[in-house]
GROMACS .gro file of C-alpha atoms in nm:
model
  226
    1MET     CA    1  -5.072   3.434   4.098
    2LYS     CA    2  -5.387   3.231   4.161
    3LYS     CA    3  -5.260   2.955   3.932
    4PHE     CA    4  -4.927   2.950   4.116
    5THR     CA    5  -5.104   2.929   4.451
    6LYS     CA    6  -5.321   2.640   4.335
    7PHE     CA    7  -5.019   2.452   4.205
    8LEU     CA    8  -4.828   2.511   4.527
    9MET     CA    9  -5.122   2.386   4.730
   10ALA     CA   10  -5.145   2.074   4.516
   11PHE     CA   11  -4.774   2.010   4.552
   12LEU     CA   12  -4.781   2.052   4.929
   13CYS     CA   13  -5.078   1.824   4.965
   14MET     CA   14  -4.912   1.559   4.749
   15GLY     CA   15  -4.602   1.583   4.966
   16ILE     CA   16  -4.808   1.520   5.276
   17VAL     CA   17  -4.973   1.216   5.118
   18PHE     CA   18  -4.642   1.061   5.010
   19ALA     CA   19  -4.473   1.129   5.342
   20SER     CA   20  -4.758   0.971   5.531
   21CYS     CA   21  -4.856   0.681   5.309
   22ASN     CA   22  -4.759   0.431   5.577
   23LYS     CA   23  -4.970   0.592   5.844
   24ASN     CA   24  -5.317   0.441   5.838
   25ASP     CA   25  -5.445   0.695   6.087
   26PHE     CA   26  -5.328   0.999   5.894
   27ASP     CA   27  -5.600   1.267   5.879
   28TYR     CA   28  -5.594   1.385   5.519
   29GLU     CA   29  -5.884   1.625   5.563
   30LYS     CA   30  -5.715   1.790   5.859
   31ALA     CA   31  -5.390   1.827   5.663
   32GLU     CA   32  -5.577   1.985   5.374
   33ARG     CA   33  -5.756   2.228   5.609
   34GLU     CA   34  -5.423   2.326   5.763
   35GLN     CA   35  -5.272   2.396   5.423
   36ILE     CA   36  -5.574   2.602   5.319
   37GLU     CA   37  -5.550   2.800   5.642
   38LYS     CA   38  -5.179   2.866   5.587
   39ALA     CA   39  -5.255   2.990   5.235
   40ARG     CA   40  -5.531   3.216   5.370
   41LEU     CA   41  -5.300   3.369   5.632
   42GLU     CA   42  -5.027   3.421   5.375
   43LYS     CA   43  -5.269   3.605   5.148
   44LEU     CA   44  -5.372   3.827   5.438
   45ARG     CA   45  -5.007   3.904   5.509
   46ILE     CA   46  -4.936   3.992   5.147
   47ASP     CA   47  -5.251   4.204   5.114
   48SER     CA   48  -5.150   4.398   5.426
   49LEU     CA   49  -4.799   4.462   5.293
   50LYS     CA   50  -4.938   4.566   4.957
   51LYS     CA   51  -5.166   4.821   5.122
   52ASP     CA   52  -4.893   4.958   5.350
   53GLN     CA   53  -4.627   4.984   5.080
   54ALA     CA   54  -4.845   5.110   4.794
   55PRO     CA   55  -4.820   5.484   4.876
   56ILE     CA   56  -4.444   5.458   4.934
   57LEU     CA   57  -4.386   5.294   4.596
   58ARG     CA   58  -4.615   5.539   4.419
   59GLU     CA   59  -4.434   5.840   4.564
   60TYR     CA   60  -4.095   5.696   4.467
   61ALA     CA   61  -4.201   5.617   4.109
   62LEU     CA   62  -4.365   5.951   4.038
   63THR     CA   63  -4.077   6.143   4.193
   64LYS     CA   64  -3.807   5.941   4.017
   65TRP     CA   65  -3.967   5.873   3.679
   66GLY     CA   66  -4.242   6.133   3.651
   67ASP     CA   67  -4.467   6.096   3.346
   68LYS     CA   68  -4.273   5.788   3.234
   69ALA     CA   69  -4.383   5.591   3.541
   70LYS     CA   70  -4.625   5.305   3.474
   71PHE     CA   71  -4.819   5.094   3.723
   72SER     CA   72  -4.920   4.729   3.725
   73ASP     CA   73  -5.236   4.700   3.933
   74SER     CA   74  -5.222   4.320   3.947
   75THR     CA   75  -4.871   4.313   4.099
   76GLY     CA   76  -4.834   4.651   4.267
   77ILE     CA   77  -4.510   4.711   4.074
   78TRP     CA   78  -4.420   5.055   3.935
   79TYR     CA   79  -4.185   5.069   3.637
   80THR     CA   80  -4.044   5.264   3.347
   81VAL     CA   81  -3.913   5.107   3.028
   82GLU     CA   82  -3.701   5.200   2.728
   83LEU     CA   83  -3.797   4.971   2.440
   84ALA     CA   84  -3.532   4.892   2.181
   85THR     CA   85  -3.594   4.930   1.811
   86GLY     CA   86  -3.534   4.663   1.551
   87ASN     CA   87  -3.697   4.371   1.731
   88GLU     CA   88  -3.912   4.270   1.435
   89THR     CA   89  -3.889   3.906   1.548
   90PRO     CA   90  -3.917   3.919   1.927
   91TYR     CA   91  -3.825   3.629   2.151
   92ALA     CA   92  -4.133   3.414   2.210
   93TYR     CA   93  -4.177   3.321   2.576
   94LYS     CA   94  -4.319   2.970   2.600
   95GLY     CA   95  -4.526   2.764   2.836
   96THR     CA   96  -4.620   2.403   2.894
   97VAL     CA   97  -4.874   2.201   3.093
   98ASN     CA   98  -4.752   1.991   3.384
   99SER     CA   99  -4.887   1.663   3.518
  100PHE     CA  100  -5.130   1.851   3.745
  101GLY     CA  101  -5.289   2.015   3.440
  102GLN     CA  102  -5.144   2.353   3.538
  103ALA     CA  103  -4.987   2.584   3.281
  104GLY     CA  104  -4.623   2.662   3.354
  105LEU     CA  105  -4.339   2.860   3.198
  106THR     CA  106  -4.048   2.722   3.001
  107ALA     CA  107  -3.716   2.864   3.128
  108TRP     CA  108  -3.499   3.091   2.915
  109SER     CA  109  -3.139   3.211   2.912
  110ALA     CA  110  -3.039   3.577   2.940
  111THR     CA  111  -2.733   3.799   2.927
  112LEU     CA  112  -2.785   4.131   3.100
  113ASN     CA  113  -2.658   4.430   3.288
  114PHE     CA  114  -2.842   4.484   3.615
  115LYS     CA  115  -2.842   4.692   3.930
  116GLY     CA  116  -3.031   4.656   4.257
  117GLU     CA  117  -3.083   4.960   4.477
  118LEU     CA  118  -3.245   5.061   4.802
  119MET     CA  119  -3.495   5.344   4.775
  120ASN     CA  120  -3.233   5.593   4.893
  121GLY     CA  121  -3.017   5.510   4.589
  122THR     CA  122  -2.768   5.284   4.768
  123VAL     CA  123  -2.663   5.003   4.532
  124PHE     CA  124  -2.662   4.660   4.695
  125ASP     CA  125  -2.595   4.439   4.393
  126LYS     CA  126  -2.489   4.469   4.030
  127ASN     CA  127  -2.298   4.291   3.756
  128THR     CA  128  -1.927   4.359   3.720
  129ASP     CA  129  -1.869   4.679   3.521
  130GLY     CA  130  -1.825   4.593   3.155
  131VAL     CA  131  -1.904   4.226   3.210
  132PRO     CA  132  -2.274   4.142   3.163
  133LYS     CA  133  -2.420   3.871   3.384
  134VAL     CA  134  -2.497   3.544   3.204
  135TYR     CA  135  -2.783   3.321   3.316
  136ASP     CA  136  -2.810   2.991   3.128
  137HIS     CA  137  -3.132   2.929   3.321
  138ILE     CA  138  -3.332   3.230   3.438
  139GLY     CA  139  -3.445   3.037   3.744
  140THR     CA  140  -3.101   3.104   3.893
  141ALA     CA  141  -3.176   3.477   3.899
  142LEU     CA  142  -3.535   3.435   4.016
  143ASN     CA  143  -3.422   3.223   4.311
  144VAL     CA  144  -3.204   3.513   4.428
  145TYR     CA  145  -3.390   3.829   4.332
  146GLY     CA  146  -3.748   3.717   4.354
  147GLN     CA  147  -4.069   3.701   4.158
  148ALA     CA  148  -4.047   4.069   4.061
  149TRP     CA  149  -3.785   3.971   3.803
  150LEU     CA  150  -4.029   3.721   3.655
  151TYR     CA  151  -4.292   3.991   3.605
  152ALA     CA  152  -4.030   4.219   3.450
  153PHE     CA  153  -3.941   3.955   3.190
  154ILE     CA  154  -4.256   3.771   3.089
  155PRO     CA  155  -4.538   3.900   2.865
  156THR     CA  156  -4.878   3.981   3.008
  157ILE     CA  157  -5.026   3.686   2.822
  158ILE     CA  158  -4.849   3.372   2.698
  159ASN     CA  159  -4.995   3.119   2.458
  160VAL     CA  160  -4.965   2.775   2.615
  161GLN     CA  161  -5.054   2.491   2.380
  162GLY     CA  162  -5.303   2.703   2.192
  163LYS     CA  163  -5.458   2.869   2.496
  164ASP     CA  164  -5.387   3.225   2.610
  165VAL     CA  165  -5.282   3.226   2.976
  166ARG     CA  166  -5.250   3.548   3.175
  167TYR     CA  167  -4.928   3.577   3.377
  168ASP     CA  168  -4.942   3.949   3.468
  169GLY     CA  169  -4.605   4.031   3.308
  170LEU     CA  170  -4.537   4.404   3.290
  171LEU     CA  171  -4.478   4.427   2.913
  172PRO     CA  172  -4.714   4.301   2.639
  173LYS     CA  173  -4.434   4.123   2.449
  174GLY     CA  174  -4.211   4.061   2.749
  175LEU     CA  175  -3.860   4.199   2.790
  176GLN     CA  176  -3.670   4.184   2.460
  177LYS     CA  177  -3.309   4.224   2.345
  178ASN     CA  178  -3.171   4.572   2.428
  179ASP     CA  179  -3.481   4.673   2.624
  180LYS     CA  180  -3.409   4.848   2.953
  181ILE     CA  181  -3.652   4.840   3.244
  182SER     CA  182  -3.638   4.993   3.591
  183PHE     CA  183  -3.896   4.889   3.850
  184ILE     CA  184  -3.975   4.917   4.217
  185SER     CA  185  -4.143   4.618   4.371
  186PRO     CA  186  -4.330   4.546   4.691
  187SER     CA  187  -4.109   4.352   4.928
  188TYR     CA  188  -4.306   4.026   4.900
  189TYR     CA  189  -4.193   3.991   4.538
  190THR     CA  190  -3.825   4.041   4.623
  191PHE     CA  191  -3.657   3.931   4.948
  192ASP     CA  192  -3.977   3.939   5.153
  193GLN     CA  193  -3.907   3.829   5.511
  194LEU     CA  194  -3.540   3.749   5.448
  195GLU     CA  195  -3.244   3.981   5.501
  196TYR     CA  196  -3.024   3.990   5.189
  197THR     CA  197  -2.650   4.023   5.249
  198LYS     CA  198  -2.494   3.849   4.947
  199GLY     CA  199  -2.490   4.139   4.700
  200SER     CA  200  -2.176   4.252   4.523
  201GLU     CA  201  -2.163   4.580   4.719
  202LYS     CA  202  -2.175   4.421   5.066
  203VAL     CA  203  -2.485   4.622   5.153
  204THR     CA  204  -2.758   4.465   5.366
  205VAL     CA  205  -3.115   4.475   5.241
  206PRO     CA  206  -3.342   4.461   5.548
  207LYS     CA  207  -3.637   4.224   5.541
  208ASN     CA  208  -3.974   4.359   5.425
  209THR     CA  209  -3.799   4.632   5.224
  210PRO     CA  210  -3.907   4.740   4.874
  211VAL     CA  211  -3.615   4.753   4.633
  212VAL     CA  212  -3.547   4.899   4.288
  213TYR     CA  213  -3.402   4.702   3.998
  214THR     CA  214  -3.274   4.806   3.659
  215ILE     CA  215  -3.226   4.539   3.393
  216GLU     CA  216  -3.075   4.601   3.051
  217LEU     CA  217  -3.124   4.286   2.846
  218LYS     CA  218  -2.842   4.211   2.602
  219THR     CA  219  -2.944   3.867   2.475
  220ILE     CA  220  -3.226   3.621   2.537
  221GLY     CA  221  -3.287   3.268   2.415
  222ASN     CA  222  -3.398   2.919   2.505
  223SER     CA  223  -3.241   2.764   2.812
  224GLY     CA  224  -3.025   2.459   2.763
  225SER     CA  225  -3.126   2.323   3.105
  226ASN     CA  226  -3.506   2.325   3.116
   0.00000   0.00000   0.00000
């Protein structure tokens, strides 16, 4: 998360520089201070939500999954997983280094069954029964369902050009073919401050609402549109 924040800050600052290159009186130091302040306030907001939602998520997970419930301290996500057998050669999640010198992830494709629920069990989105959802580029799913899906997929540590980089994924090897994971995420890793109304079940997810996802991964491979 820290690496992502640093990259985002660098990107925003670069955008300000390019947009203002013709303004001789542009105050670069002021712009940088403003971006740093925005990042600080956003962290405070997220920390507050994490504290407020933590007991709610814990109660749900322990009630729903009991002894099978697991907790990720770095993300605040509770989950339970059914690992498939026969994955002697697991899919290897990959990373690369961008022009800023930051390690990033290489996209992958996935075919899966999924379901999104409110905490009361109301389903708000799912794939068509009997027809798994196909994502040629996993970014399509992440743009809709949020960063919680990223943590559900990726390994805890990914080797990027010979260096182990920690990404805080929930599973040591990442989600693999025929694995099934259910997880409840803090709202800032799902729809956050947005109201979601585009699910298959025509159910509204209010903003700042923790949601529950179940993903059953059928296939995974390299994306053809990285």
